[in-house]
Amino acid sequence: MPTNSGNHKQNAVNVREMIEEKRNSRNISNITEKLIPTILFIIASISVLTTIGIIYTLLSEAIEFFKIVPIWEFFTGTVLKPMSQNPEFGVLPLINGTIISSLIAMLVAGPIGIMSAVYLSEYATDKVRKVLKPLLEVLAGIPTIVYGFFAFTFVTPIIRSIFPEVEATNILSPGIVMGVMIIPMIASLSEDAMTSVPNAMREGSLAMGATKLETTFKVVIPAAFSGIIASFVLGISRAIGETMIVTIASGSSKNFTFDITQSMQTMTAYIVEVSGGEAAAGTTIYYSLYAVALTLFVFTLIMNLLARYVSRKFREEY
């Protein structure tokens, strides 16, 4: 049978163990707290380091290309014949095809996207918005290769039935389908920007006698202008970087033309063509892949910087 002195001694040992465990637990917690910022910094640096790696790869390979082809000739040349016995590497046909397809896409996506955003933000009931917006955003989840075949096998025949002079592969149908693909991006971002406008501004306009349509176009849209423009710029960036739709539906003709009924090739489609195995490593056409990719990278970088500038420049603070 244990005595009282034995119980006191046992309790003292237990308390000492508890203090020791608490101290060890606190040390582990302190070490973890000190490591967390470092771990998070490493994770956050992955995208930055990846971008640096991409830039290094593009620059190092593009420099090899520009040792063979003068940079001035590359950016001003209107003839691109990489497979010819006397190859020429003017990038303007690719830039021209990229810009034209993007403009067609924005002509489709811009009006439809902004009108969809106006309806969702200003006119639709909460019940309709909860159903319609997710359905609209489903378009953004469709693989682009599906859009490509849709452009080639559905949109192009319709266009050719109306305008027989349109070629089987042309820049018009992929431009239209790219616009359809971008609609959810513009509609969703613009709707978010309009929804963030305080209701007090709408109520003040209506109280002054303005109609709902006047309030939308003279109060809400100007107040959400920065968000709307940013969605447009991001949409253009998406169109510039699109690959599969133009590769399938626009063909691979490297024409420098402004005729949208003809086949053209974009920068992304050229990269797909060259990287598809037609060019041996170390050849000029192989290095041209990186020069075109670097040009595309600069294009998208400029558009993203423009989006950030516009967002900050025209931001309204309520």
Coordinates of C-alpha atoms in Angstrom, one line a residue:
M1 CA 0.0 0.0 0.0
P2 CA 1.6 3.3 -1.1
T3 CA 2.3 5.9 1.5
N4 CA 1.5 9.7 1.3
S5 CA 5.2 10.6 0.8
G6 CA 5.3 8.1 -2.1
N7 CA 2.2 9.7 -3.7
H8 CA 3.7 13.2 -3.4
K9 CA 6.9 12.0 -5.1
Q10 CA 5.0 10.4 -7.9
N11 CA 2.9 13.5 -8.5
A12 CA 6.1 15.6 -8.6
V13 CA 7.6 13.3 -11.3
N14 CA 4.4 13.6 -13.4
V15 CA 4.4 17.4 -13.2
R16 CA 8.0 17.5 -14.2
E17 CA 7.3 15.2 -17.2
M18 CA 4.3 17.4 -18.2
I19 CA 6.5 20.5 -18.0
E20 CA 9.2 18.8 -20.1
E21 CA 6.6 17.7 -22.7
K22 CA 5.2 21.2 -22.9
R23 CA 8.7 22.7 -23.3
N24 CA 9.5 20.2 -26.2
S25 CA 6.1 20.9 -27.8
R26 CA 6.8 24.6 -27.6
N27 CA 10.2 24.2 -29.2
I28 CA 8.8 22.2 -32.1
S29 CA 6.1 24.8 -32.5
N30 CA 8.7 27.6 -32.6
I31 CA 10.8 25.7 -35.1
T32 CA 7.8 25.1 -37.3
E33 CA 6.8 28.8 -37.1
K34 CA 10.3 29.8 -38.2
L35 CA 10.3 27.3 -41.1
I36 CA 6.8 28.2 -42.5
P37 CA 7.8 31.6 -44.0
T38 CA 10.8 29.9 -45.7
I39 CA 8.7 27.1 -47.1
L40 CA 6.0 29.5 -48.3
F41 CA 8.7 31.7 -49.9
I42 CA 10.1 28.7 -51.8
I43 CA 6.7 27.7 -53.0
A44 CA 5.9 31.3 -54.1
S45 CA 9.2 31.5 -55.9
I46 CA 8.5 28.5 -58.1
S47 CA 6.4 30.5 -60.7
V48 CA 9.0 33.3 -60.7
L49 CA 11.9 30.8 -61.2
T50 CA 10.0 29.0 -63.9
T51 CA 9.5 32.3 -65.7
I52 CA 13.2 33.1 -65.4
G53 CA 14.0 29.6 -66.8
I54 CA 11.6 30.1 -69.7
I55 CA 13.2 33.5 -70.6
Y56 CA 16.7 32.0 -70.3
T57 CA 15.8 29.1 -72.6
L58 CA 14.1 31.3 -75.2
L59 CA 16.9 33.9 -75.2
S60 CA 19.7 31.4 -75.4
E61 CA 18.2 29.5 -78.3
A62 CA 16.9 32.7 -80.1
I63 CA 20.4 34.2 -80.0
E64 CA 21.7 31.2 -82.0
F65 CA 19.0 32.0 -84.6
F66 CA 19.9 35.7 -84.8
K67 CA 23.5 34.7 -85.4
I68 CA 22.3 33.2 -88.7
V69 CA 19.4 35.5 -89.6
P70 CA 19.7 39.2 -88.9
I71 CA 17.2 40.5 -86.4
W72 CA 16.1 43.3 -88.7
E73 CA 15.4 40.9 -91.5
F74 CA 13.5 38.7 -89.2
F75 CA 11.1 41.4 -87.9
T76 CA 10.6 43.2 -91.2
G77 CA 10.6 40.3 -93.7
T78 CA 7.2 39.5 -95.3
V79 CA 8.3 36.1 -96.7
L80 CA 8.5 33.0 -94.5
K81 CA 9.8 29.9 -96.4
P82 CA 11.6 27.9 -93.8
M83 CA 11.5 24.6 -95.8
S84 CA 12.7 26.2 -99.1
Q85 CA 16.1 25.5 -100.6
N86 CA 16.7 29.2 -100.1
P87 CA 14.9 29.7 -96.8
E88 CA 13.6 33.1 -95.7
F89 CA 12.5 33.9 -92.1
G90 CA 10.4 37.0 -92.1
V91 CA 8.0 36.8 -89.1
L92 CA 5.5 39.4 -90.3
P93 CA 3.2 36.8 -91.9
L94 CA 2.9 35.1 -88.5
I95 CA 2.4 38.4 -86.6
N96 CA -0.2 39.4 -89.2
G97 CA -2.1 36.2 -88.8
T98 CA -2.0 36.4 -85.1
I99 CA -3.3 40.0 -84.9
I100 CA -6.0 39.4 -87.5
S101 CA -7.3 36.3 -85.8
S102 CA -7.3 38.0 -82.4
L103 CA -9.1 41.1 -83.8
I104 CA -11.8 38.8 -85.3
A105 CA -12.1 37.0 -82.0
M106 CA -12.5 40.3 -80.1
L107 CA -15.1 41.6 -82.5
V108 CA -17.2 38.5 -81.6
A109 CA -16.3 38.3 -77.9
G110 CA -16.3 42.0 -77.0
P111 CA -20.0 43.0 -77.8
I112 CA -21.5 39.6 -76.8
G113 CA -19.4 39.4 -73.6
I114 CA -20.2 43.0 -72.4
M115 CA -23.9 42.6 -73.2
S116 CA -24.0 39.3 -71.3
A117 CA -22.3 41.0 -68.4
V118 CA -24.9 43.9 -68.5
Y119 CA -27.7 41.4 -68.4
L120 CA -26.3 39.3 -65.6
S121 CA -25.3 42.3 -63.5
E122 CA -28.3 44.7 -64.1
Y123 CA -31.3 42.8 -65.4
A124 CA -31.1 39.1 -64.4
T125 CA -32.8 38.0 -61.2
D126 CA -30.6 36.2 -58.6
K127 CA -32.2 32.9 -59.6
V128 CA -31.5 33.4 -63.3
R129 CA -27.9 34.6 -62.6
K130 CA -27.1 31.5 -60.4
V131 CA -28.2 29.3 -63.3
L132 CA -27.0 31.3 -66.3
K133 CA -23.5 32.3 -65.2
P134 CA -22.2 28.8 -64.5
L135 CA -23.6 27.6 -67.8
L136 CA -21.8 30.4 -69.5
E137 CA -18.6 29.6 -67.8
V138 CA -18.9 26.0 -68.9
L139 CA -17.7 27.2 -72.3
A140 CA -14.4 28.1 -70.8
G141 CA -13.9 24.4 -69.8
I142 CA -14.3 23.0 -73.3
P143 CA -10.9 21.8 -74.7
T144 CA -9.6 24.1 -77.4
I145 CA -9.1 21.1 -79.8
V146 CA -12.8 20.6 -79.7
Y147 CA -13.3 24.2 -80.7
G148 CA -10.8 23.7 -83.5
F149 CA -12.8 20.8 -85.0
F150 CA -16.0 22.8 -84.5
A151 CA -14.5 25.6 -86.5
F152 CA -13.3 23.3 -89.3
T153 CA -16.3 21.0 -89.6
F154 CA -19.2 23.2 -88.7
V155 CA -18.5 27.0 -88.9
T156 CA -16.4 26.9 -92.1
P157 CA -19.0 25.0 -94.2
I158 CA -21.7 27.5 -93.1
I159 CA -19.5 30.4 -94.1
R160 CA -18.6 28.8 -97.4
S161 CA -22.3 28.1 -98.1
I162 CA -22.8 31.9 -97.8
F163 CA -19.5 33.0 -99.3
P164 CA -18.3 30.3 -101.7
E165 CA -15.0 32.2 -102.3
V166 CA -13.9 31.4 -98.7
E167 CA -11.1 28.8 -98.7
A168 CA -11.5 25.5 -96.9
T169 CA -9.0 26.6 -94.3
N170 CA -9.2 30.3 -93.5
I171 CA -8.6 32.7 -90.7
L172 CA -12.2 33.8 -90.4
S173 CA -13.8 30.7 -88.9
P174 CA -11.1 30.1 -86.2
G175 CA -11.3 33.8 -85.3
I176 CA -15.0 33.6 -84.8
V177 CA -14.8 30.4 -82.7
M178 CA -12.0 31.9 -80.7
G179 CA -14.3 34.8 -79.9
V180 CA -16.9 32.3 -78.7
M181 CA -14.3 30.7 -76.5
I182 CA -13.4 34.1 -75.0
I183 CA -16.9 35.2 -74.3
P184 CA -17.1 33.6 -70.8
M185 CA -13.9 35.3 -69.7
I186 CA -15.1 38.8 -70.8
A187 CA -18.6 38.3 -69.5
S188 CA -17.6 36.9 -66.1
L189 CA -14.9 39.5 -65.4
S190 CA -17.0 42.4 -66.6
E191 CA -20.0 41.1 -64.6
D192 CA -17.8 41.0 -61.5
A193 CA -16.6 44.6 -62.1
M194 CA -20.2 45.8 -62.6
T195 CA -21.5 44.0 -59.6
S196 CA -18.9 45.6 -57.4
V197 CA -20.3 49.1 -58.2
P198 CA -22.2 50.2 -55.1
N199 CA -26.0 50.2 -55.3
A200 CA -26.0 53.7 -53.9
M201 CA -24.7 55.0 -57.3
R202 CA -27.5 53.2 -59.2
E203 CA -30.2 54.4 -56.7
G204 CA -28.9 57.9 -57.0
S205 CA -29.1 57.8 -60.8
L206 CA -32.6 56.4 -60.7
A207 CA -33.7 58.9 -58.1
M208 CA -32.5 61.7 -60.5
G209 CA -35.0 60.3 -63.1
A210 CA -32.6 58.3 -65.3
T211 CA -33.9 55.0 -66.8
K212 CA -32.3 51.7 -65.9
L213 CA -30.6 51.6 -69.3
E214 CA -29.3 55.1 -68.9
T215 CA -28.0 54.2 -65.4
T216 CA -26.3 51.1 -66.8
F217 CA -24.5 52.9 -69.6
K218 CA -23.8 56.3 -68.0
V219 CA -23.1 55.2 -64.4
V220 CA -22.4 51.5 -63.9
I221 CA -20.2 50.9 -67.0
P222 CA -18.1 54.0 -66.5
A223 CA -17.6 53.1 -62.8
A224 CA -16.6 49.5 -63.8
F225 CA -14.5 50.7 -66.7
S226 CA -11.1 49.5 -65.4
G227 CA -12.4 46.0 -64.8
I228 CA -14.1 45.8 -68.2
I229 CA -11.0 47.0 -70.1
A230 CA -8.8 44.6 -68.1
S231 CA -11.2 41.7 -69.2
F232 CA -10.8 42.8 -72.8
V233 CA -7.0 42.9 -72.6
L234 CA -6.9 39.5 -71.0
G235 CA -9.2 38.3 -73.7
I236 CA -6.8 39.6 -76.4
S237 CA -4.0 37.8 -74.6
R238 CA -6.0 34.6 -74.6
A239 CA -6.6 35.0 -78.3
I240 CA -3.0 35.7 -79.1
G241 CA -1.9 32.6 -77.3
E242 CA -4.5 30.3 -78.7
T243 CA -3.0 27.3 -80.6
M244 CA -5.2 24.4 -81.5
I245 CA -8.2 26.3 -83.0
V246 CA -6.0 28.1 -85.5
T247 CA -3.8 25.1 -86.2
I248 CA -6.8 23.0 -87.2
A249 CA -9.0 25.5 -88.9
S250 CA -6.6 28.0 -90.4
G251 CA -4.1 25.8 -92.1
S252 CA -0.4 26.5 -92.4
S253 CA -0.2 28.9 -95.3
K254 CA 2.4 31.5 -94.4
N255 CA 0.8 34.3 -96.5
F256 CA 1.3 37.9 -95.7
T257 CA -2.2 39.1 -96.6
F258 CA -5.1 40.9 -95.0
D259 CA -7.8 38.8 -96.8
I260 CA -9.6 37.0 -94.0
T261 CA -11.1 34.4 -96.5
Q262 CA -7.6 33.0 -97.0
S263 CA -5.5 30.6 -95.0
M264 CA -3.0 32.2 -92.6
Q265 CA -0.7 30.9 -89.9
T266 CA -0.3 32.3 -86.5
M267 CA 2.8 32.3 -84.3
T268 CA 1.5 29.5 -82.1
A269 CA 0.5 27.4 -85.1
Y270 CA 4.0 27.8 -86.6
I271 CA 5.5 26.6 -83.3
V272 CA 3.3 23.6 -83.4
E273 CA 4.3 22.8 -87.0
V274 CA 8.0 23.2 -86.3
S275 CA 8.0 21.3 -83.0
G276 CA 6.0 18.5 -84.6
G277 CA 9.2 16.9 -85.9
E278 CA 9.8 18.5 -89.3
A279 CA 12.9 20.3 -88.2
A280 CA 16.1 18.6 -87.0
A281 CA 17.7 20.0 -83.8
G282 CA 20.4 22.5 -84.4
T283 CA 19.1 23.7 -87.8
T284 CA 18.1 27.2 -88.6
I285 CA 14.4 26.3 -88.7
Y286 CA 14.7 24.7 -85.3
Y287 CA 16.2 27.9 -83.9
S288 CA 13.5 29.9 -85.6
L289 CA 11.0 28.2 -83.3
Y290 CA 12.6 29.9 -80.3
A291 CA 12.7 33.3 -82.1
V292 CA 9.0 33.1 -82.8
A293 CA 8.3 31.9 -79.3
L294 CA 10.2 34.8 -77.9
T295 CA 8.2 37.2 -80.0
L296 CA 5.0 35.6 -78.8
F297 CA 6.2 35.8 -75.2
V298 CA 6.9 39.5 -75.6
F299 CA 3.5 40.1 -77.2
T300 CA 1.6 38.4 -74.3
L301 CA 3.9 40.1 -71.7
I302 CA 3.0 43.5 -73.2
M303 CA -0.7 42.7 -73.1
N304 CA -0.5 41.6 -69.5
L305 CA 1.4 44.7 -68.4
L306 CA -1.1 46.8 -70.3
A307 CA -4.0 45.1 -68.4
R308 CA -2.3 45.9 -65.1
Y309 CA -1.7 49.5 -66.1
V310 CA -5.3 50.0 -67.3
S311 CA -6.6 48.4 -64.1
R312 CA -4.6 50.8 -61.9
K313 CA -5.1 53.9 -64.1
F314 CA -8.9 53.7 -64.3
R315 CA -9.6 52.1 -61.0
E316 CA -12.5 53.7 -59.2
E317 CA -12.4 53.7 -55.4
Y318 CA -15.8 53.9 -53.7

